[in-house]
Amino acid sequence: MECCGPGYASPAEAIKAPREKLLYTIAIYTGTGIQKPDYLATVDVDPESPTYSQVIHRLEMPGIGDELHHMGWNACSSCFDDGSMSRKYLILPGVRSNNLHIVDTATDPRAPRLHKVIDGAEIKSKTDLSGPHTVHCLGSEIIISFLGDAKGEAPGGYLHLNKDFEIVGRWENSMGDIKFGYDFWYQPRHNVMVSSEWAAPNTFMPGFDLEEVGHLKYGRELHFWDFEKREPIESMYLGEDGLIPLEVKFHHDPDSTHGFCGAALSSNVIHWWKDDAGKWQWEKIIDVENEPHPEWPIPVPGVMSAILVSMDDKYLYLNNWLHGDMRQYDISDPHNPKLTGQVWMGGLLGKAPEVNGVKMAGGPQMFQLSLDGRRLYVTTSLFSTWDNQFYPEIREQGGVMVMIDCDPENGGMTLNPDFIVNFGNEPGGPARCHEMRYPGGDCTSDIWL
Amino acid sequence: MTIYNVTIANRDNAVYEVDARRPLLDSLRDQGVDLPYGCKYGGCITCAAKLTDGQVDQRRQVALNNRQIANGYVILCVARATSDITLEIGVESHGQLYRNPFLDPLKPHELKADLATPKDH
C-alpha cells in the first residue's frame, strides 16, 4: 500500500517503530499554591543523551488556572492512508479553564511551540460544553469528551473540531439517557464506541466527597454507541462492581471486539466483548482487594484510575493510586487474566516510600508504554484537588516520573534504577506531572480503521 | 455604587475597595492581588478563600459542601461583598478545605446544598 500519512499500517508495524527519544508530559501549578501557568514538559528519554532523564524544555500556557490533564494528537494511524495529514499537533485541554491549547510538536520536537488557543468561553457559548477530557482524532477530524455543560452540570457531550481546529459543533446526535461522561474509545470495524462515567465537573473538580457516590453523583455505567449514527444504543449497569468506571481501552487489533475498563473506586477491571450471537457482554475479570491500614477505620481501596493495553494486546497494565502498586496482567485469554508483574512506588501502604533516592508523594497514577512494550513511564499526580486530599505532602514535594522495565516475552516488571524525573525540583517550584505522550504515537493514541 | 472594604489578613492587612456588584476575584485581581482561580463560574474551588469577618453573597457557587461553608470558605470568582469583609487568601488559607474523605466523612447535613439533610437536634 502506497502511503505517507501519520502512524503505522498496523499494530504489528507500530511495535517495530524506532525507540522513543522524547516524551511529553503536562505539569501543573493549578491548585498547588504556585501562581504560574501549567506547562508542557519535554523529557529526554534517550539513554545515549547527556540530558537523559531530565526535563529539557518547558512550554508555558498563556494563562494560569487551566489544570492541564489529558491530551491527544491531531492525527493518528487512522489517517495512515492520508498523505495530506501528519501527526504534528498535540491538543492540551484545560479541565478548569475550558481552553484548548493546540501545540506544534513537529517544527522542533524538543521545544514544542503554541500554535493556537481555542478560548474556553467560545466553546461554552457555541456548544454549551465544559470540563474537557479525552482527545481522539477521528480520521482527519477531532472529537473531545466534555464532562459538563457550560455551567458544569453532567452529562456534557462531545466537541467536534475540524483539522484546522475550528469548532464544528457537537459531535453526538444524542446523549440518550447517559448521566455522566469521561473517557471513550472507538473500534470502527465494529461501528462501536464505548464511553465511561466520572461525574459532573461541579462534583469532581472541588474534590472527592465519598458520600456523593452513594447519592449517585458518580458514575457506574458503560455506554455502547452506534458510532456512525453518533448515538448511544446500549448501557451496561455495572453496579457495585463498577463504581466510577474511568479509562476504557479496546484491543489495538481493529478486528477485535474485546475491551476493558478500570472501575476506579471498586478497583476492578471490567472486560467486554461481542458474543457469537452479536450481543455485547461484560464481566469483572480483576478485583483488587481493599487493604487494611493502621490509621484507617476502613480498608483502603486501590483506586484504579488508569489502565493500558500493550500494542500486541498481550498485557494489561493498571495502577492502584492509593495502595501504591503498578500491575501487569497477561490477558492473552481476556476472560482469565494472570498477574505477571507488580512494582511498588509511593502509595499510602508504606511499601515503597522512596524510589531511586526520591521521596514519593502520591502513588502510581498515569502511565504510558513504549510501542515495543518494554518501557513503562509512570507519573504520580491524579488531579490537583484530589491530590490535596489524599497526599497533601505533594504540595511541597511535587510529582515524580519513573520508568519500569517490562518483559514482553516472559512477563514481569522491575523499576529502572537509572531513570527518575523529580518534578519537585522544577525551576518554578514543585510541579505535578500527569499524562504522557511520545512524538511518534504511543499505546493510548492510535486507532486503526 | 456601593463600595465595601476588603482586608486581606495574610497580606499585612492590606485594604482594597470593591464594588458590591462585582465578583471579589475580578475586583481584587484588577487591583493587583495575586489570586489563584480556575473555572470562573463557582464550580471548581481553586479560588477558595477564608472569610474571617463580614458577609458575602455566594449563592452562585456550587463547589463547596456545607462543612466547608461552615468553616468560612468562600468562592471568590462568584462571591460579592455585602459588608466590609476580612479574608485570608491563597493556598495558606486552605488548611480545612481538603480532607481525606475516608478518614473524615461528612455528616448528612455537611454535604453540598443539593444533597444535605437538615441537622438533627
PDB file of C-alpha atoms in Angstrom, chain B residues 3-98:
ATOM      1  CA  ILE B   3     -18.302  50.182  47.928  1.00  0.00           C
ATOM      2  CA  TYR B   4     -17.007  47.906  50.666  1.00  0.00           C
ATOM      3  CA  ASN B   5     -13.548  47.491  52.161  1.00  0.00           C
ATOM      4  CA  VAL B   6     -11.801  44.125  51.855  1.00  0.00           C
ATOM      5  CA  THR B   7      -8.984  43.492  54.331  1.00  0.00           C
ATOM      6  CA  ILE B   8      -6.540  40.695  53.407  1.00  0.00           C
ATOM      7  CA  ALA B   9      -5.375  39.400  56.770  1.00  0.00           C
ATOM      8  CA  ASN B  10      -2.471  37.346  55.430  1.00  0.00           C
ATOM      9  CA  ARG B  11      -1.142  40.156  53.218  1.00  0.00           C
ATOM     10  CA  ASP B  12      -0.219  42.570  56.016  1.00  0.00           C
ATOM     11  CA  ASN B  13      -3.878  43.560  56.386  1.00  0.00           C
ATOM     12  CA  ALA B  14      -3.855  45.348  53.039  1.00  0.00           C
ATOM     13  CA  VAL B  15      -7.220  47.049  52.357  1.00  0.00           C
ATOM     14  CA  TYR B  16      -8.936  47.254  48.971  1.00  0.00           C
ATOM     15  CA  GLU B  17     -12.185  48.883  47.939  1.00  0.00           C
ATOM     16  CA  VAL B  18     -14.576  46.698  45.945  1.00  0.00           C
ATOM     17  CA  ASP B  19     -17.808  47.293  44.063  1.00  0.00           C
ATOM     18  CA  ALA B  20     -20.617  45.318  45.723  1.00  0.00           C
ATOM     19  CA  ARG B  21     -21.906  44.224  42.310  1.00  0.00           C
ATOM     20  CA  ARG B  22     -18.684  42.617  41.073  1.00  0.00           C
ATOM     21  CA  PRO B  23     -17.197  39.230  41.979  1.00  0.00           C
ATOM     22  CA  LEU B  24     -14.391  39.635  44.512  1.00  0.00           C
ATOM     23  CA  LEU B  25     -11.920  37.774  42.272  1.00  0.00           C
ATOM     24  CA  ASP B  26     -12.299  40.344  39.483  1.00  0.00           C
ATOM     25  CA  SER B  27     -12.167  43.383  41.791  1.00  0.00           C
ATOM     26  CA  LEU B  28      -9.118  42.194  43.692  1.00  0.00           C
ATOM     27  CA  ARG B  29      -7.182  40.980  40.654  1.00  0.00           C
ATOM     28  CA  ASP B  30      -7.818  44.318  38.943  1.00  0.00           C
ATOM     29  CA  GLN B  31      -6.074  45.928  41.910  1.00  0.00           C
ATOM     30  CA  GLY B  32      -3.056  43.665  41.618  1.00  0.00           C
ATOM     31  CA  VAL B  33      -3.864  40.992  44.215  1.00  0.00           C
ATOM     32  CA  ASP B  34      -2.339  37.695  43.079  1.00  0.00           C
ATOM     33  CA  LEU B  35      -5.117  35.101  43.443  1.00  0.00           C
ATOM     34  CA  PRO B  36      -5.498  31.527  42.178  1.00  0.00           C
ATOM     35  CA  TYR B  37      -8.527  30.703  40.058  1.00  0.00           C
ATOM     36  CA  GLY B  38      -9.741  28.113  37.575  1.00  0.00           C
ATOM     37  CA  CYS B  39     -13.260  27.790  36.154  1.00  0.00           C
ATOM     38  CA  LYS B  40     -14.568  31.302  37.000  1.00  0.00           C
ATOM     39  CA  TYR B  41     -18.122  30.029  37.410  1.00  0.00           C
ATOM     40  CA  GLY B  42     -18.098  28.869  41.007  1.00  0.00           C
ATOM     41  CA  GLY B  43     -17.658  25.164  40.329  1.00  0.00           C
ATOM     42  CA  CYS B  44     -14.032  24.224  40.867  1.00  0.00           C
ATOM     43  CA  ILE B  45     -12.842  25.512  44.301  1.00  0.00           C
ATOM     44  CA  THR B  46      -9.418  26.696  43.038  1.00  0.00           C
ATOM     45  CA  CYS B  47     -10.120  30.314  44.086  1.00  0.00           C
ATOM     46  CA  ALA B  48     -11.462  29.470  47.564  1.00  0.00           C
ATOM     47  CA  ALA B  49     -10.544  31.910  50.342  1.00  0.00           C
ATOM     48  CA  LYS B  50     -11.437  32.041  54.012  1.00  0.00           C
ATOM     49  CA  LEU B  51     -13.845  34.712  55.230  1.00  0.00           C
ATOM     50  CA  THR B  52     -12.960  35.635  58.814  1.00  0.00           C
ATOM     51  CA  ASP B  53     -15.179  38.698  59.220  1.00  0.00           C
ATOM     52  CA  GLY B  54     -18.183  40.198  57.413  1.00  0.00           C
ATOM     53  CA  GLN B  55     -20.649  38.795  54.896  1.00  0.00           C
ATOM     54  CA  VAL B  56     -20.678  37.822  51.228  1.00  0.00           C
ATOM     55  CA  ASP B  57     -23.337  36.692  48.778  1.00  0.00           C
ATOM     56  CA  GLN B  58     -22.067  33.499  47.127  1.00  0.00           C
ATOM     57  CA  ARG B  59     -25.362  31.932  46.071  1.00  0.00           C
ATOM     58  CA  ARG B  60     -23.911  31.088  42.653  1.00  0.00           C
ATOM     59  CA  GLN B  61     -21.187  28.788  43.998  1.00  0.00           C
ATOM     60  CA  VAL B  62     -21.717  25.048  43.599  1.00  0.00           C
ATOM     61  CA  ALA B  63     -18.280  23.766  44.692  1.00  0.00           C
ATOM     62  CA  LEU B  64     -18.427  23.925  48.481  1.00  0.00           C
ATOM     63  CA  ASN B  65     -20.052  21.442  50.785  1.00  0.00           C
ATOM     64  CA  ASN B  66     -21.760  22.660  53.940  1.00  0.00           C
ATOM     65  CA  ARG B  67     -18.778  21.825  56.145  1.00  0.00           C
ATOM     66  CA  GLN B  68     -16.507  23.987  54.007  1.00  0.00           C
ATOM     67  CA  ILE B  69     -19.059  26.797  54.159  1.00  0.00           C
ATOM     68  CA  ALA B  70     -19.308  26.403  57.942  1.00  0.00           C
ATOM     69  CA  ASN B  71     -15.531  26.695  58.081  1.00  0.00           C
ATOM     70  CA  GLY B  72     -15.777  30.081  56.381  1.00  0.00           C
ATOM     71  CA  TYR B  73     -14.764  29.273  52.823  1.00  0.00           C
ATOM     72  CA  VAL B  74     -15.971  31.475  50.013  1.00  0.00           C
ATOM     73  CA  ILE B  75     -15.595  31.126  46.241  1.00  0.00           C
ATOM     74  CA  LEU B  76     -14.132  34.414  45.106  1.00  0.00           C
ATOM     75  CA  CYS B  77     -14.974  34.105  41.408  1.00  0.00           C
ATOM     76  CA  VAL B  78     -18.707  34.380  42.158  1.00  0.00           C
ATOM     77  CA  ALA B  79     -18.864  35.840  45.694  1.00  0.00           C
ATOM     78  CA  ARG B  80     -19.734  39.511  46.170  1.00  0.00           C
ATOM     79  CA  ALA B  81     -19.217  41.523  49.363  1.00  0.00           C
ATOM     80  CA  THR B  82     -22.359  42.576  51.221  1.00  0.00           C
ATOM     81  CA  SER B  83     -20.432  44.315  54.034  1.00  0.00           C
ATOM     82  CA  ASP B  84     -16.840  45.220  54.814  1.00  0.00           C
ATOM     83  CA  ILE B  85     -15.018  41.890  54.986  1.00  0.00           C
ATOM     84  CA  THR B  86     -11.751  40.286  56.058  1.00  0.00           C
ATOM     85  CA  LEU B  87     -10.261  37.418  54.025  1.00  0.00           C
ATOM     86  CA  GLU B  88      -7.354  35.021  54.216  1.00  0.00           C
ATOM     87  CA  ILE B  89      -6.331  34.202  50.660  1.00  0.00           C
ATOM     88  CA  GLY B  90      -4.333  31.659  48.686  1.00  0.00           C
ATOM     89  CA  VAL B  91      -3.358  28.138  49.481  1.00  0.00           C
ATOM     90  CA  GLU B  92      -2.227  29.115  53.002  1.00  0.00           C
ATOM     91  CA  SER B  93      -5.913  29.565  53.840  1.00  0.00           C
ATOM     92  CA  HIS B  94      -6.849  26.082  52.573  1.00  0.00           C
ATOM     93  CA  GLY B  95      -5.982  24.130  55.737  1.00  0.00           C
ATOM     94  CA  GLN B  96      -9.546  22.944  56.347  1.00  0.00           C
ATOM     95  CA  LEU B  97     -10.603  22.933  52.706  1.00  0.00           C
ATOM     96  CA  TYR B  98      -9.273  19.475  51.839  1.00  0.00           C
TER      97      TYR B  98
END
